[in-house]
């Protein structure tokens, strides 16, 4: 299913590929500008819906709200150590893009994963607050690991076996959604006209490396994790397949920047598992950038990075965390300096329905999962994992697909992938539109866990965080092809 909505604005000013011009005119020049503007309006009316009096029909509202978990809260769904200390707050940051049709929302949350009915809770609440449909709400987790995994169906299954609140605190979850929705609603009162889109990218030095490493005997393994930097083999092995670019899309009102959206493909953790709650190096780089430019909302999203971590360059030490912050911050700065702007002439929204099959493993049948869930001799963490698997399995059996949305600005596209899509997918997305600026975001609907490409499935990638079947690549490519659209 593809939903296509098109908004048009004709700039009429003929500066399509040039830097934006200032809209400030002197008093003496105003009469001439108005005459010019009326000609532009007459001209654009001949070509369909257009701006009014030369003003942009697009507006942007930005919001930020606290999403920090309480102490004693489960992290990453299954980690044994619960939150012990809030090192820095977790945030939900986003924007509402308003135009001549229904609003489009993007919300990036400093959480590990939001799944199944919990994901729908977020989208429904934000859609209501923005006055739009659920399909047009893009929610992405940044995927920090000392942060929550939420899944309403899994929570209910755990409730039935006496493990209430073990996956996450449902009351906290609902309060957070309400807080973010209220922030969004409030932001609409301060929506700013936007006239231009900025695009910039920079190579990130020494952060990302692929989990995949090849041993001296030629055997492949995926053992390089987030903090493998103390292991000489993992430290010295090549970076492997990564996307080296941090991409920044910005929204401008004339010469004034309103928002910068940064995307880079890596797992965002320098260290985790000790209950030290933090937005980690990605959130801390974002905060530093925000301090530089308080008037420009800074949003960071994680790209398709299921198989990418900072492992080659990070051993989990405070020193390495600081280095990762510095390197990501520097890339944000460089991407900003390289930004080129174009007038926003149109925004199109498309969404495909993606269905991914459930993994056929013997330990992932309904019977096996129920057995583990009910087994009081198993660890709580194993039973939580079984509940998560079962909730997803039930969703897939119901035939509920995944929305696969794309916001298309003509010169740039923003695509939201589900779960821990591997980096190969975002490289494929960019390759499909080589002339365009394609920003891929990962960790939308997160039930699938890892989403390997065909080649990584062929190399026997296995993990207990893997719930999709081999063959996902073709399904994703078909959905991508639908939403990325034809080159113009
Ligand atoms: Zn992960």
Coordinates of C-alpha atoms and ligand atoms in Angstrom, one line a residue:
X1 CA 0.0 0.0 0.0
X2 CA 1.4 3.4 -0.9
X3 CA 0.0 6.6 0.4
X4 CA 1.0 9.6 -1.6
X5 CA 0.3 13.1 -0.7
X6 CA 1.8 16.0 -2.5
X7 CA 2.1 19.7 -1.4
X8 CA 3.3 22.2 -3.9
X9 CA 4.9 25.5 -3.6
X10 CA 6.3 27.4 -6.5
X11 CA 9.2 29.6 -5.4
X12 CA 8.7 31.8 -8.5
X13 CA 11.9 33.6 -7.7
X14 CA 14.3 31.7 -9.9
X15 CA 17.0 31.1 -7.3
X16 CA 16.5 27.4 -7.1
X17 CA 20.1 26.3 -7.1
X18 CA 21.6 29.4 -5.6
X19 CA 22.0 30.3 -1.9
X20 CA 18.9 31.7 -0.2
X21 CA 18.4 35.4 -0.6
X22 CA 17.5 37.5 2.2
X23 CA 13.9 38.4 2.5
X24 CA 14.7 41.7 4.2
X25 CA 14.1 44.6 1.9
X26 CA 14.7 48.3 2.6
X27 CA 11.7 50.6 3.0
X28 CA 12.5 52.2 -0.3
X29 CA 12.6 48.9 -2.1
X30 CA 9.4 47.6 -0.6
X31 CA 7.0 48.9 -3.3
X32 CA 9.1 47.2 -6.0
X33 CA 9.2 44.0 -4.0
X34 CA 5.4 44.0 -3.6
X35 CA 5.0 44.6 -7.3
X36 CA 7.3 41.7 -8.0
X37 CA 5.5 39.5 -5.5
X38 CA 2.1 40.1 -7.1
X39 CA 3.6 39.1 -10.4
X40 CA 4.9 35.9 -8.8
X41 CA 1.6 35.1 -7.2
X42 CA -0.3 35.6 -10.5
X43 CA 2.3 33.4 -12.2
X44 CA 2.1 30.6 -9.6
X45 CA -1.7 30.5 -9.5
X46 CA -1.5 29.4 -13.1
X47 CA 0.4 26.3 -12.0
X48 CA -1.7 25.1 -9.1
X49 CA -1.6 25.5 -5.3
X50 CA 1.0 28.1 -4.3
X51 CA 2.3 30.3 -1.6
X52 CA 0.3 33.3 -0.5
X53 CA 2.0 36.7 -1.2
X54 CA 5.3 35.0 -1.7
X55 CA 5.3 33.5 1.9
X56 CA 6.1 29.9 2.4
X57 CA 3.2 27.6 3.1
X58 CA 5.5 25.5 5.2
X59 CA 6.0 25.9 8.9
X60 CA 8.0 24.0 11.5
X61 CA 7.3 23.5 15.2
X62 CA 10.0 22.0 17.3
X63 CA 9.7 20.3 20.7
X64 CA 11.8 18.6 23.4
X65 CA 10.7 16.8 26.5
X66 CA 12.3 14.7 29.2
X67 CA 12.1 10.9 28.9
X68 CA 14.4 9.9 31.7
X69 CA 13.6 6.6 33.3
X70 CA 13.3 6.4 37.1
X71 CA 15.9 4.6 39.2
X72 CA 15.4 0.9 39.5
X73 CA 14.1 0.6 36.0
X74 CA 15.0 -2.2 33.6
X75 CA 17.5 -1.2 30.9
X76 CA 17.6 -2.7 27.3
X77 CA 14.7 -4.9 28.2
X78 CA 16.9 -7.7 29.5
X79 CA 19.9 -6.3 31.3
X80 CA 20.3 -7.7 34.8
X81 CA 21.4 -4.3 36.3
X82 CA 18.6 -1.8 36.5
X83 CA 19.1 2.0 36.5
X84 CA 21.2 3.1 39.4
X85 CA 22.2 6.7 38.5
X86 CA 21.1 9.3 36.1
X87 CA 24.3 10.6 34.6
X88 CA 22.5 12.8 32.1
X89 CA 18.8 13.0 31.1
X90 CA 17.2 11.1 28.3
X91 CA 15.2 13.3 25.9
X92 CA 12.5 13.0 23.2
X93 CA 13.1 15.7 20.6
X94 CA 11.2 16.3 17.4
X95 CA 9.4 18.5 15.0
X96 CA 6.1 18.9 13.2
X97 CA 6.2 20.0 9.6
X98 CA 3.1 21.9 8.7
X99 CA 2.0 22.5 5.1
X100 CA -1.0 22.6 3.0
X101 CA -2.0 19.1 3.9
X102 CA -1.9 17.0 7.1
X103 CA 1.2 17.5 9.4
X104 CA 4.2 15.2 9.4
X105 CA 5.9 14.4 12.7
X106 CA 9.3 13.1 13.5
X107 CA 10.2 12.2 17.1
X108 CA 13.7 10.9 18.2
X109 CA 13.8 9.3 21.6
X110 CA 16.8 8.5 23.8
X111 CA 15.5 5.0 24.4
X112 CA 16.7 1.6 23.3
X113 CA 13.6 0.4 21.5
X114 CA 9.9 1.0 21.2
X115 CA 7.9 -2.0 19.9
X116 CA 4.5 -3.2 18.7
X117 CA 1.6 -1.7 20.6
X118 CA 3.9 0.6 22.6
X119 CA 5.1 2.0 19.3
X120 CA 1.5 2.6 18.3
X121 CA 0.8 4.3 21.6
X122 CA 3.5 6.8 20.8
X123 CA 2.3 7.4 17.3
X124 CA -1.3 7.7 18.2
X125 CA -0.6 10.2 21.0
X126 CA 1.7 12.3 18.8
X127 CA -0.8 12.1 15.8
X128 CA -3.6 13.4 18.0
X129 CA -1.5 16.2 19.4
X130 CA -0.4 17.3 15.9
X131 CA -3.8 16.8 14.3
X132 CA -2.6 14.3 11.8
X133 CA -2.8 10.6 11.0
X134 CA -0.7 7.9 12.7
X135 CA 0.9 7.0 9.3
X136 CA 2.5 10.4 9.2
X137 CA 4.2 10.1 12.6
X138 CA 7.8 8.8 12.4
X139 CA 9.1 7.7 15.8
X140 CA 12.7 6.5 16.1
X141 CA 14.7 5.4 19.1
X142 CA 18.4 6.4 19.3
X143 CA 19.1 2.9 20.8
X144 CA 21.1 3.7 23.9
X145 CA 21.3 0.5 25.9
X146 CA 21.0 1.9 29.5
X147 CA 17.6 3.0 28.5
X148 CA 14.2 1.3 28.2
X149 CA 12.7 -1.2 25.7
X150 CA 8.9 -0.9 25.7
X151 CA 6.4 -3.4 24.3
X152 CA 2.8 -3.3 25.6
X153 CA 2.0 -6.8 24.4
X154 CA 5.1 -8.3 26.1
X155 CA 4.3 -6.4 29.3
X156 CA 0.8 -8.0 29.3
X157 CA 2.2 -11.4 28.8
X158 CA 4.7 -10.8 31.7
X159 CA 1.8 -9.6 33.8
X160 CA 0.0 -12.9 33.3
X161 CA 3.0 -14.8 34.8
X162 CA 3.6 -12.5 37.7
X163 CA 6.4 -10.4 36.2
X164 CA 4.5 -7.1 36.3
X165 CA 6.7 -4.1 35.6
X166 CA 9.8 -6.2 34.9
X167 CA 10.2 -5.1 31.3
X168 CA 9.3 -1.5 31.9
X169 CA 7.2 0.8 34.1
X170 CA 3.9 1.2 32.2
X171 CA 2.8 4.2 34.2
X172 CA 6.1 5.9 33.5
X173 CA 5.7 5.1 29.9
X174 CA 2.3 6.6 29.7
X175 CA 3.4 9.7 31.6
X176 CA 6.3 10.2 29.2
X177 CA 4.1 9.8 26.1
X178 CA 1.7 12.4 27.6
X179 CA 4.6 14.8 28.4
X180 CA 6.0 14.5 24.9
X181 CA 2.5 14.9 23.3
X182 CA 1.9 18.0 25.5
X183 CA 5.3 19.5 24.4
X184 CA 4.4 18.9 20.8
X185 CA 0.9 20.5 21.2
X186 CA 2.5 23.5 22.9
X187 CA 5.1 23.8 20.1
X188 CA 2.4 24.4 17.5
X189 CA 1.7 27.8 19.0
X190 CA 5.3 28.8 18.0
X191 CA 5.5 27.3 14.6
X192 CA 8.0 29.2 12.4
X193 CA 7.7 29.6 8.6
X194 CA 10.4 27.7 6.7
X195 CA 11.5 28.6 3.3
X196 CA 14.7 26.6 2.7
X197 CA 16.1 23.1 3.3
X198 CA 19.8 22.7 4.1
X199 CA 21.9 19.6 3.3
X200 CA 25.4 19.0 4.5
X201 CA 27.5 15.9 5.2
X202 CA 30.9 15.2 6.7
X203 CA 33.1 12.1 7.0
X204 CA 33.2 10.9 10.7
X205 CA 36.7 10.0 11.8
X206 CA 37.2 6.9 13.9
X207 CA 33.9 6.0 15.3
X208 CA 32.1 3.4 13.3
X209 CA 33.2 -0.2 12.7
X210 CA 31.3 -3.3 11.6
X211 CA 30.7 -6.2 13.9
X212 CA 31.9 -8.5 11.2
X213 CA 35.6 -9.5 11.4
X214 CA 37.5 -12.1 9.5
X215 CA 39.9 -14.3 11.4
X216 CA 43.3 -15.4 10.1
X217 CA 41.8 -18.7 9.0
X218 CA 39.3 -16.9 6.9
X219 CA 36.3 -17.6 9.2
X220 CA 33.8 -14.8 9.6
X221 CA 32.4 -13.8 12.9
X222 CA 30.3 -10.9 14.2
X223 CA 31.9 -10.7 17.6
X224 CA 33.1 -7.1 17.6
X225 CA 30.9 -5.3 20.0
X226 CA 30.6 -1.7 21.2
X227 CA 33.7 -1.7 23.4
X228 CA 36.0 -4.3 21.9
X229 CA 38.8 -1.8 21.6
X230 CA 41.0 -3.5 24.2
X231 CA 41.0 -6.7 22.1
X232 CA 44.0 -6.3 19.7
X233 CA 42.4 -8.4 17.0
X234 CA 39.2 -6.3 17.1
X235 CA 41.1 -3.0 17.4
X236 CA 43.4 -3.8 14.5
X237 CA 40.8 -5.4 12.1
X238 CA 39.6 -3.1 9.4
X239 CA 36.5 -0.9 9.9
X240 CA 34.6 -3.1 7.5
X241 CA 31.3 -2.1 5.9
X242 CA 30.2 1.3 7.3
X243 CA 28.6 4.5 6.0
X244 CA 31.3 7.1 6.8
X245 CA 29.0 10.1 6.5
X246 CA 27.2 12.1 9.1
X247 CA 24.3 13.8 7.3
X248 CA 22.6 16.9 8.4
X249 CA 19.3 18.2 7.1
X250 CA 18.4 21.7 8.3
X251 CA 15.3 23.9 8.0
X252 CA 15.6 27.6 7.5
X253 CA 13.4 30.7 7.6
X254 CA 15.2 32.8 5.1
X255 CA 18.8 33.1 6.5
X256 CA 17.8 31.9 10.0
X257 CA 18.3 28.3 10.8
X258 CA 15.5 26.7 12.8
X259 CA 16.5 23.1 13.2
X260 CA 19.3 20.7 12.4
X261 CA 18.6 16.9 12.1
X262 CA 21.8 14.8 12.2
X263 CA 22.0 11.2 11.2
X264 CA 24.9 8.8 11.5
X265 CA 25.0 5.0 11.4
X266 CA 26.5 3.5 14.5
X267 CA 25.3 1.9 17.7
X268 CA 25.3 4.9 20.2
X269 CA 26.9 3.3 23.2
X270 CA 30.4 3.9 24.6
X271 CA 29.6 1.9 27.8
X272 CA 26.5 0.2 29.3
X273 CA 25.2 -2.4 31.6
X274 CA 26.1 -0.8 34.9
X275 CA 22.8 1.1 35.3
X276 CA 24.4 4.5 34.5
X277 CA 21.6 6.2 32.5
X278 CA 22.9 8.5 29.8
X279 CA 22.1 9.7 26.3
X280 CA 25.7 8.6 25.7
X281 CA 28.2 10.0 23.3
X282 CA 25.5 10.8 20.6
X283 CA 23.3 12.7 23.1
X284 CA 26.3 14.5 24.6
X285 CA 27.6 15.6 21.2
X286 CA 24.1 16.9 20.5
X287 CA 24.0 18.8 23.8
X288 CA 27.4 20.4 23.0
X289 CA 26.1 21.5 19.6
X290 CA 22.9 22.8 21.1
X291 CA 24.9 24.9 23.5
X292 CA 26.8 26.4 20.5
X293 CA 23.6 27.4 18.8
X294 CA 20.7 27.7 21.4
X295 CA 18.3 29.0 18.8
X296 CA 18.7 26.0 16.5
X297 CA 17.0 22.8 17.7
X298 CA 19.5 20.0 17.4
X299 CA 18.1 16.5 16.8
X300 CA 20.2 13.4 16.4
X301 CA 19.0 10.1 14.9
X302 CA 20.8 6.8 14.6
X303 CA 21.1 5.5 11.0
X304 CA 20.8 1.8 10.0
X305 CA 23.4 0.4 12.3
X306 CA 22.4 -3.0 13.6
X307 CA 25.9 -4.3 12.6
X308 CA 27.8 -1.1 13.3
X309 CA 29.3 -0.1 16.7
X310 CA 32.2 2.0 18.0
X311 CA 34.0 -1.2 18.9
X312 CA 37.2 -0.7 17.0
X313 CA 37.8 2.6 18.7
X314 CA 36.3 2.2 22.1
X315 CA 37.1 0.2 25.2
X316 CA 34.3 1.6 27.3
X317 CA 36.6 4.0 29.2
X318 CA 35.7 7.6 30.1
X319 CA 38.5 8.8 27.9
X320 CA 37.2 6.9 24.9
X321 CA 33.7 8.2 25.6
X322 CA 35.0 11.8 25.5
X323 CA 36.8 11.1 22.2
X324 CA 33.7 9.7 20.6
X325 CA 31.8 12.9 21.8
X326 CA 34.5 15.1 20.2
X327 CA 34.6 13.2 16.9
X328 CA 30.8 13.2 16.5
X329 CA 30.6 16.8 17.5
X330 CA 33.3 17.7 15.0
X331 CA 31.4 15.9 12.2
X332 CA 28.2 17.8 13.1
X333 CA 30.2 21.1 12.9
X334 CA 31.7 20.2 9.5
X335 CA 28.4 19.0 8.1
X336 CA 27.0 22.4 9.2
X337 CA 29.8 24.3 7.5
X338 CA 29.3 22.4 4.3
X339 CA 25.5 23.0 4.3
X340 CA 24.0 24.1 1.0
X341 CA 20.5 25.4 1.0
X342 CA 17.7 25.2 -1.5
X343 CA 14.2 26.6 -1.4
X344 CA 11.6 24.1 -0.2
X345 CA 9.3 23.8 -3.1
X346 CA 7.3 20.7 -2.2
X347 CA 7.1 18.0 0.4
X348 CA 5.8 14.6 -0.5
X349 CA 4.9 11.9 2.0
X350 CA 4.9 8.3 0.9
X351 CA 4.5 5.1 3.0
X352 CA 4.7 1.4 2.1
X353 CA 3.4 -1.5 4.1
X354 CA 6.3 -3.8 4.9
X355 CA 5.7 -7.4 6.0
X356 CA 8.7 -9.3 7.4
X357 CA 8.4 -12.9 8.3
X358 CA 9.1 -14.2 11.7
X359 CA 12.3 -16.2 12.3
X360 CA 11.7 -20.0 11.7
X361 CA 14.0 -21.1 14.6
X362 CA 12.8 -24.0 16.8
X363 CA 13.3 -21.9 19.9
X364 CA 11.0 -19.2 18.5
X365 CA 7.8 -21.2 18.0
X366 CA 4.8 -20.1 20.0
X367 CA 5.2 -23.3 22.1
X368 CA 8.9 -22.8 22.9
X369 CA 8.4 -19.1 23.7
X370 CA 5.4 -19.9 26.0
X371 CA 7.3 -22.6 27.7
X372 CA 10.2 -20.3 28.6
X373 CA 7.8 -17.5 29.6
X374 CA 6.0 -19.8 32.0
X375 CA 9.1 -21.5 33.4
X376 CA 9.8 -20.1 36.9
X377 CA 13.2 -21.9 37.0
X378 CA 14.4 -19.6 34.1
X379 CA 15.9 -16.2 34.8
X380 CA 13.6 -13.2 34.6
X381 CA 15.7 -11.9 31.7
X382 CA 15.1 -15.0 29.7
X383 CA 11.4 -14.9 30.4
X384 CA 11.3 -11.2 29.3
X385 CA 13.0 -12.1 26.1
X386 CA 10.5 -14.9 25.5
X387 CA 7.6 -12.5 26.1
X388 CA 9.1 -10.0 23.6
X389 CA 9.4 -12.7 21.0
X390 CA 5.9 -14.0 21.6
X391 CA 4.3 -10.5 21.4
X392 CA 6.0 -10.0 18.0
X393 CA 5.1 -13.5 16.8
X394 CA 1.4 -12.8 17.6
X395 CA 1.7 -9.5 15.7
X396 CA 3.1 -11.2 12.6
X397 CA 0.5 -14.0 12.8
X398 CA -2.2 -11.3 12.8
X399 CA -0.8 -10.0 9.5
X400 CA 0.1 -6.6 10.9
X401 CA 2.8 -5.1 8.8
X402 CA 5.2 -2.2 9.4
X403 CA 4.8 1.3 8.1
X404 CA 7.8 2.2 6.0
X405 CA 7.6 6.0 5.5
X406 CA 9.5 8.5 3.4
X407 CA 9.4 12.3 3.5
X408 CA 10.5 13.5 0.1
X409 CA 11.8 17.1 -0.3
X410 CA 12.7 16.6 -3.9
X411 CA 16.4 17.2 -3.4
X412 CA 16.5 15.1 -0.2
X413 CA 14.6 12.1 1.2
X414 CA 14.2 11.0 4.8
X415 CA 13.4 7.2 5.2
X416 CA 12.6 5.5 8.4
X417 CA 13.7 1.8 8.7
X418 CA 12.5 -0.7 11.2
X419 CA 14.6 -2.2 14.0
X420 CA 18.2 -2.8 13.8
X421 CA 18.5 -2.7 10.1
X422 CA 22.0 -3.4 9.0
X423 CA 24.1 -0.6 7.4
X424 CA 24.0 -2.3 4.0
X425 CA 20.3 -1.1 3.8
X426 CA 21.1 2.6 4.1
X427 CA 23.9 2.2 1.5
X428 CA 21.4 0.5 -0.8
X429 CA 18.9 3.4 -0.2
X430 CA 21.5 6.0 -1.2
X431 CA 22.5 4.0 -4.2
X432 CA 18.9 3.9 -5.4
X433 CA 19.0 7.7 -5.6
X434 CA 22.6 8.6 -6.3
X435 CA 21.9 12.1 -7.3
X436 CA 19.9 12.8 -4.2
X437 CA 20.6 13.4 -0.5
X438 CA 19.1 10.3 1.2
X439 CA 19.0 10.3 5.0
X440 CA 18.2 6.9 6.5
X441 CA 17.0 6.6 10.0
X442 CA 17.0 3.3 11.9
X443 CA 15.1 1.9 14.9
X444 CA 11.5 2.8 13.9
X445 CA 9.2 -0.1 14.8
X446 CA 11.7 -2.3 16.7
X447 CA 10.1 -5.7 16.9
X448 CA 12.3 -7.3 14.3
X449 CA 15.5 -6.8 16.3
X450 CA 18.5 -7.2 14.0
X451 CA 17.6 -7.1 10.3
X452 CA 20.5 -8.7 8.5
X453 CA 21.1 -8.4 4.7
X454 CA 21.1 -11.5 2.6
X455 CA 24.9 -11.7 2.7
X456 CA 25.0 -11.5 6.5
X457 CA 22.3 -14.2 6.8
X458 CA 24.4 -16.3 4.4
X459 CA 27.3 -15.9 6.7
X460 CA 25.2 -17.3 9.5
X461 CA 24.7 -14.2 11.5
X462 CA 22.9 -15.4 14.7
X463 CA 21.8 -13.6 17.8
X464 CA 19.1 -13.9 20.5
X465 CA 18.0 -10.3 19.4
X466 CA 17.1 -11.6 15.9
X467 CA 13.4 -12.3 15.2
X468 CA 13.1 -11.9 11.4
X469 CA 13.5 -14.6 8.8
X470 CA 16.1 -14.7 6.0
X471 CA 14.7 -13.1 2.9
X472 CA 14.0 -9.8 4.6
X473 CA 16.3 -8.0 2.1
X474 CA 14.1 -8.3 -0.9
X475 CA 11.0 -7.2 1.0
X476 CA 12.8 -4.1 2.3
X477 CA 14.2 -3.3 -1.2
X478 CA 10.7 -3.5 -2.6
X479 CA 9.4 -1.1 0.0
X480 CA 12.3 1.2 -0.5
X481 CA 11.8 1.3 -4.2
X482 CA 8.1 2.3 -3.6
X483 CA 8.8 5.1 -1.2
X484 CA 12.0 6.6 -2.6
X485 CA 10.1 7.3 -5.8
X486 CA 11.5 8.2 -9.2
X487 CA 14.3 10.7 -9.8
X488 CA 13.0 14.0 -11.0
Ligands
LIG1 ZN1 21.5 -3.0 19.2

